XYZ file of C-alpha atoms in Angstrom:
345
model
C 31.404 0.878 -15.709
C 29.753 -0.941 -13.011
C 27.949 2.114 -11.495
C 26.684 2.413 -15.173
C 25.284 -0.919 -15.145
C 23.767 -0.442 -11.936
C 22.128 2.931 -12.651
C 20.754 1.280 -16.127
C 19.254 -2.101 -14.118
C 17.990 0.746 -11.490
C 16.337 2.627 -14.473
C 14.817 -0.526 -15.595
C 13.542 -1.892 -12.525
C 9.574 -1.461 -11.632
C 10.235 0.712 -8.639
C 12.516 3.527 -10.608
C 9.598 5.896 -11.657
C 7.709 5.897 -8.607
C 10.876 6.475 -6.124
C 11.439 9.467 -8.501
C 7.727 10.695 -8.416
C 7.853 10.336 -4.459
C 11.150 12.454 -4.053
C 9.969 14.762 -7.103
C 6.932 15.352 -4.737
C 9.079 15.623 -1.676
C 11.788 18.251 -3.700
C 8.769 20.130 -4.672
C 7.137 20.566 -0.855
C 10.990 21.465 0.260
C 11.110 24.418 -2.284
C 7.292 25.786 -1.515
C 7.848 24.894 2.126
C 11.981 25.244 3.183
C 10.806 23.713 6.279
C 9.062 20.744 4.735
C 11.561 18.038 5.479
C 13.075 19.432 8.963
C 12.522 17.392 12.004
C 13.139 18.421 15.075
C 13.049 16.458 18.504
C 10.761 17.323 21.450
C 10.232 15.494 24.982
C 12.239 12.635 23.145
C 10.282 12.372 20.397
C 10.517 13.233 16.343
C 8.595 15.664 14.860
C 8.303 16.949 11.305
C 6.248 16.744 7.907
C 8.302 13.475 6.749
C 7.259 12.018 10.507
C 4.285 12.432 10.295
C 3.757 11.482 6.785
C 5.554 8.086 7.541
C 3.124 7.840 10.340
C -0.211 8.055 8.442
C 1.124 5.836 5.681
C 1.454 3.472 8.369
C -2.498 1.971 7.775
C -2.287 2.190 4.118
C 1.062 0.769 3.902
C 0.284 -2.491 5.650
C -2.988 -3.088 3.554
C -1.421 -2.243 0.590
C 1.323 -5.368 1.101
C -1.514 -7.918 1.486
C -3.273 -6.582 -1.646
C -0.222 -6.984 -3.584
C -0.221 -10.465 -2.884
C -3.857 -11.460 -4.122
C -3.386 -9.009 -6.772
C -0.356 -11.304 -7.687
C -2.399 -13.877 -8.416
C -5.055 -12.342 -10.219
C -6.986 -11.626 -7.730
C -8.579 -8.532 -5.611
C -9.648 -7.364 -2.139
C -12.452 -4.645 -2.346
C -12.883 -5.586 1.270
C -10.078 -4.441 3.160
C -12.210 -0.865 3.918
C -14.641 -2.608 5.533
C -12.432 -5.583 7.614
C -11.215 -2.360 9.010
C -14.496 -1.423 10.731
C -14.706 -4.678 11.963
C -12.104 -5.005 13.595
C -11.934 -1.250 14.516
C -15.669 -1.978 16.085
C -14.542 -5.684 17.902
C -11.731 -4.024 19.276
C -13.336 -1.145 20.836
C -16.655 -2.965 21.774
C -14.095 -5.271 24.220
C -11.964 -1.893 25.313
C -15.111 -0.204 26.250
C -16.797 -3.246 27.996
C -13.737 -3.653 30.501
C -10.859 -5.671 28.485
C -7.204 -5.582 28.213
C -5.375 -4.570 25.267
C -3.763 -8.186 24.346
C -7.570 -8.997 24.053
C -8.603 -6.607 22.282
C -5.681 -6.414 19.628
C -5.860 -10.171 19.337
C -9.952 -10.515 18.709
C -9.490 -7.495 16.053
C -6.976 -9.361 14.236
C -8.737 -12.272 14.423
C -11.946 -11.033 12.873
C -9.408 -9.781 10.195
C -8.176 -13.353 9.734
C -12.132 -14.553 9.578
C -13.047 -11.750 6.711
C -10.217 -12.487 4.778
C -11.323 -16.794 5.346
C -14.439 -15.522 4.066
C -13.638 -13.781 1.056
C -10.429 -17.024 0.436
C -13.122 -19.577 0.814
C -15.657 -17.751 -2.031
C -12.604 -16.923 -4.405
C -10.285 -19.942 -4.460
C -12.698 -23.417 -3.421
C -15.725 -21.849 -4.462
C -14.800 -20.252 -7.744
C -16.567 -16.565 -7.428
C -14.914 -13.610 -9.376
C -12.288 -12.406 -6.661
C -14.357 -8.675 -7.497
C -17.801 -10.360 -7.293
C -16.545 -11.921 -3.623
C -14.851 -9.134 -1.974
C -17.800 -7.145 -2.912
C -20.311 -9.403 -0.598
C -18.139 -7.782 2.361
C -17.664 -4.545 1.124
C -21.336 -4.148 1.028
C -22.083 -6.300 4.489
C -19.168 -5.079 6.411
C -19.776 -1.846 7.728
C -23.097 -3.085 8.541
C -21.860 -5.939 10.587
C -19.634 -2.963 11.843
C -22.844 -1.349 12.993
C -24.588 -4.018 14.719
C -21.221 -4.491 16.711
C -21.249 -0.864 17.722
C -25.118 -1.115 18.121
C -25.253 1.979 15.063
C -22.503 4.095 17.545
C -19.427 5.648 17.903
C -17.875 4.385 20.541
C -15.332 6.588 22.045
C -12.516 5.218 24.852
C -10.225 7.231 26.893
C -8.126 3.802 27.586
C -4.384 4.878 27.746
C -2.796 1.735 26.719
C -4.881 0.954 23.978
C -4.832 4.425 22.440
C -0.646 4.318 22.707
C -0.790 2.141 19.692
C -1.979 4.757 17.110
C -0.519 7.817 18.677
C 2.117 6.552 21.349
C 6.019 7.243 20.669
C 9.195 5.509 20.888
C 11.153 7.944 19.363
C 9.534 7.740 16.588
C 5.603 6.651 16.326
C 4.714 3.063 17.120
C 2.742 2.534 14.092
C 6.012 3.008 12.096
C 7.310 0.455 14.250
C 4.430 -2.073 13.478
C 4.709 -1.164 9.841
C 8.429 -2.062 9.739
C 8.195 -5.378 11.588
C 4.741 -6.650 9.277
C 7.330 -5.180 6.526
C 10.077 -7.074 7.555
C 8.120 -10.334 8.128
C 6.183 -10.114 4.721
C 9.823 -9.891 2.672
C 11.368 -13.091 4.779
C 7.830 -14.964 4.090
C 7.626 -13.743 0.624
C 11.591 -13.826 -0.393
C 13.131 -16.225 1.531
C 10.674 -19.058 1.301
C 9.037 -20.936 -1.749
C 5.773 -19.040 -1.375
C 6.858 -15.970 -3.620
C 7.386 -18.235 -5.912
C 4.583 -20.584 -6.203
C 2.436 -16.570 -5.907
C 4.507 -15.678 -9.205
C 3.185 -18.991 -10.990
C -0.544 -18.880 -9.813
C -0.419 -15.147 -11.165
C 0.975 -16.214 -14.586
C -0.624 -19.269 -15.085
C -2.760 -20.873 -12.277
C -4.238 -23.929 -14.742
C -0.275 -24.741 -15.300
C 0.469 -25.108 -11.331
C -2.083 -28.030 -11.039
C -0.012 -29.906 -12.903
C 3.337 -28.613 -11.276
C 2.193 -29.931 -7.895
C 0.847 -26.810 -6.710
C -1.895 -26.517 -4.449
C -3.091 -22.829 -6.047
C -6.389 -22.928 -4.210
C -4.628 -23.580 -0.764
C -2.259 -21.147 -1.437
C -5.094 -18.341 -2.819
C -7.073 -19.208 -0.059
C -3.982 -18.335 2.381
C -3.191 -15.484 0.804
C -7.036 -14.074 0.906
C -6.191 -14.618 4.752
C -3.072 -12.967 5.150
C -4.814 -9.723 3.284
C -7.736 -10.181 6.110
C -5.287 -10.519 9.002
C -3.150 -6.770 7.694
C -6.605 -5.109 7.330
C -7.322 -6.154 10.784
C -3.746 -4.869 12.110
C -4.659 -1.297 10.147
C -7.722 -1.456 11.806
C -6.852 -1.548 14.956
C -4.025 1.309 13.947
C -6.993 3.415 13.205
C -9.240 2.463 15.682
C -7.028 3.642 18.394
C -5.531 6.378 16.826
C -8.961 8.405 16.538
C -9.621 6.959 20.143
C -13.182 5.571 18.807
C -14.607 3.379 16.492
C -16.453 4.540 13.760
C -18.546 2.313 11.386
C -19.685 4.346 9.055
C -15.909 6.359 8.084
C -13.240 4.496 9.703
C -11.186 3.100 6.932
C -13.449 4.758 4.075
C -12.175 3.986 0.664
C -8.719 2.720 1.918
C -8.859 -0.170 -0.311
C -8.485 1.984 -3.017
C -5.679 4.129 -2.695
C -4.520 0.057 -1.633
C -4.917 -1.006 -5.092
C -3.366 2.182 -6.569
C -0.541 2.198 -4.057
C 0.199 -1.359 -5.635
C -0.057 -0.808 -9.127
C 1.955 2.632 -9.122
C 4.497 0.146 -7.032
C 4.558 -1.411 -10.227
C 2.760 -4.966 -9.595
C 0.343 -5.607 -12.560
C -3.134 -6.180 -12.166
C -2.877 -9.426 -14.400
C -1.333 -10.747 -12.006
C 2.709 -12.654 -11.944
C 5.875 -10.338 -10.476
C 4.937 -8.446 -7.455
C 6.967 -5.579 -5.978
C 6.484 -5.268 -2.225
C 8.965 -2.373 -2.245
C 7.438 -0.839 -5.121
C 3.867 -1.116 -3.350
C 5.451 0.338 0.174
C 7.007 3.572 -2.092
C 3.607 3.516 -3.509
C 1.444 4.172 -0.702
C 4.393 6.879 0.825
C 3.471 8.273 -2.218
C -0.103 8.730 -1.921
C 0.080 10.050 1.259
C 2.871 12.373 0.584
C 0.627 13.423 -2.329
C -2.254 13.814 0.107
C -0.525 16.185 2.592
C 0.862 18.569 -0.142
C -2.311 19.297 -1.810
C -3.653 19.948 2.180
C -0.609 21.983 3.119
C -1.085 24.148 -0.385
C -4.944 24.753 0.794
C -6.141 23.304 -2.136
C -10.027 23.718 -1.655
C -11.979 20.238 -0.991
C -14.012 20.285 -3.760
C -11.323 19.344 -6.397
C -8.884 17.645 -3.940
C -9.815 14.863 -5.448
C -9.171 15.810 -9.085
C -5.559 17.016 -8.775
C -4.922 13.562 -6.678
C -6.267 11.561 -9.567
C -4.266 13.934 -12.512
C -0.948 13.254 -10.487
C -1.288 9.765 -10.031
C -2.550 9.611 -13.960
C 0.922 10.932 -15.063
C 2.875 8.450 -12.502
C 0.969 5.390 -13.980
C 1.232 7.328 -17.494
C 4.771 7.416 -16.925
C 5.602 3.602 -15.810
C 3.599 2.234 -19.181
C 5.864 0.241 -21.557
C 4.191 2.575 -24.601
C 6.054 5.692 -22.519
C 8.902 3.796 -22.024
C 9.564 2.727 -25.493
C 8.667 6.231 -26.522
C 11.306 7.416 -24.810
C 13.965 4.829 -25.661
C 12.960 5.554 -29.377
C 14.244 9.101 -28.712
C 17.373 8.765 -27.318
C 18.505 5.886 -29.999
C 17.399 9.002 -33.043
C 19.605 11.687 -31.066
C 22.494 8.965 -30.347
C 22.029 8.307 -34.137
C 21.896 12.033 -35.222
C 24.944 12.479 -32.823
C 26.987 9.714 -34.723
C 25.874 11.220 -38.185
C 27.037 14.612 -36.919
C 30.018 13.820 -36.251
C 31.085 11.797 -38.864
C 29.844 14.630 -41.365
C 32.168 16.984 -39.021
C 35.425 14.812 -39.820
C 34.873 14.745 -43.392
């Protein structure tokens, strides 16, 4: 009885149709590929598909937490693509010129923290459209990106700096990164009043005023937090392609961002958030993004089967489905019952 009840509040949670579409996806690579999901180690290290996928989720995994939060509360980041570049470009510009890698991780992250100041100080004291505000740096970005990297691609063969996007312990230090930001985001978000006062500013951010809560503080915070990831995924990047490229590092990450958070089950209306949901999200994406590679799909509609998949996952996780289907099963339990009674008569 209790696994029952479990299995029906699992059914019913937000994150039950994705975690099926990801291991749907995975089930299906396994029987095209048998040696899909095998990993195998090599001078100390993991290898496989499910490594590997893991490890280029990494980027879009970490983005993808701090747009859940300002999607929470209404809000948007279109941004996030274009943070990347700077901080890509900052963090190589100081690598090339002669620094060390503490310096250069911590001036990427904080023009991360900057951008996302920017885009907090428009949206929440300010009062611009969250869309209308994010898109001043979407637009500006990569060309501040440029002028950093003087219109280059600058290219380092630094050792230390380059271990951070394709450097193992075991497993690939990205994943690492990923887990700890993953692990600090649930504490901050779970285990303090902030998830909380997110969940009201989402529902109803006029009612908060008057519940003590400083909304715009907390938008403005959350605008920064969403800056600071997209500076950490930049520097992920930056390093793992060993140069920095303005024009196509980080090129329409933000959206596969915002649909790794609403397949994750966090509405764009903003209220409940599902960080899990959003992390199963973007391991979908990019699970979804190496099978249509691995089955040589040609380029031209890559694209199109992405966007058909991901229709039927969102498709799948509307209420209108879900009701649909509950309607079923109550007119077979009912045709069951009638059945049966006709049977013992």
């Amino acid at each position: 009885m209790n696994s029952n009840n479990l299995f029906i509040k699992f059914y019913k949670s937000k994150i039950f149709w994705p975690l099926i579409s990801l291991i749907v996806l995975l089930l299906f690579n396994f029987i095209m590929t048998p040696s899909f999901l095998k990993i195998s180690m090599k001078d100390g290290h993991l290898f496989g598909n499910t490594i590997d996928i893991l490890n280029r989720a990494a980027p879009l995994i970490i983005i993808s937490l701090g747009m859940t939060l300002v999607i929470a509360t209404q809000g948007i980041d279109i941004s996030v693509g274009s943070i990347i570049a700077i901080s890509a470009a900052m963090s190589a510009t100081v690598i090339v010129g002669g620094g060390s890698v503490p310096i250069a991780v911590i001036v990427g992250i904080i023009c991360g923290i900057i951008c996302g100041a920017w885009n907090g100080l428009l949206v929440s004291y300010i009062g611009v459209q969250p869309m209308v505000g994010t898109l001043i740096l979407y637009i500006v970005g990569r060309g501040i990106a440029q002028l950093i990297t003087g219109g280059q691609i600058l290219t380092f063969t630094h050792k230390g700096f380059i271990f951070i996007g394709t450097g193992y312990i075991l497993l690939p230090v990205a994943i690492f990164i990923t887990a700890i930001i993953g692990i600090i985001m649930y504490f901050l978000i779970r285990r303090t009043s902030l998830g909380l006062f997110i969940e009201s500013i989402g529902v109803n951010s006029n009612s908060c005023k008057y519940a003590g809560i400083q909304s715009k503080k907390i938008v403005f915070l959350l605008y920064v937090i969403c800056g600071l990831l997209a500076g950490v995924a930049g520097i992920i990047l930056c390093s793992n392609i060993k140069s920095a490229d303005a024009n196509n590092v980080g090129l329409w990450l933000e959206l596969d961002a915002i649909l790794a958070t609403v397949i994750g089950g966090t509405s764009m209306s903003g209220g409940r958030f599902y960080l899990g949901g959003t992390v199963v999200g973007a391991l979908f994406i990019q699970t979804l993004t190496t099978t249509i590679y691995s089955l040589g799909v040609p380029p031209e509609i890559t694209l199109v089967v992405k966007a058909i998949v991901v229709i039927v996952v969102c498709t799948i996780q509307t209420p209108q489905f879900k009701k649909m289907i509950n309607t079923k099963k109550v007119t077979i339990s009912n045709n069951n019952v009638k059945e049966g009674e006709a049977a013992k008569a």
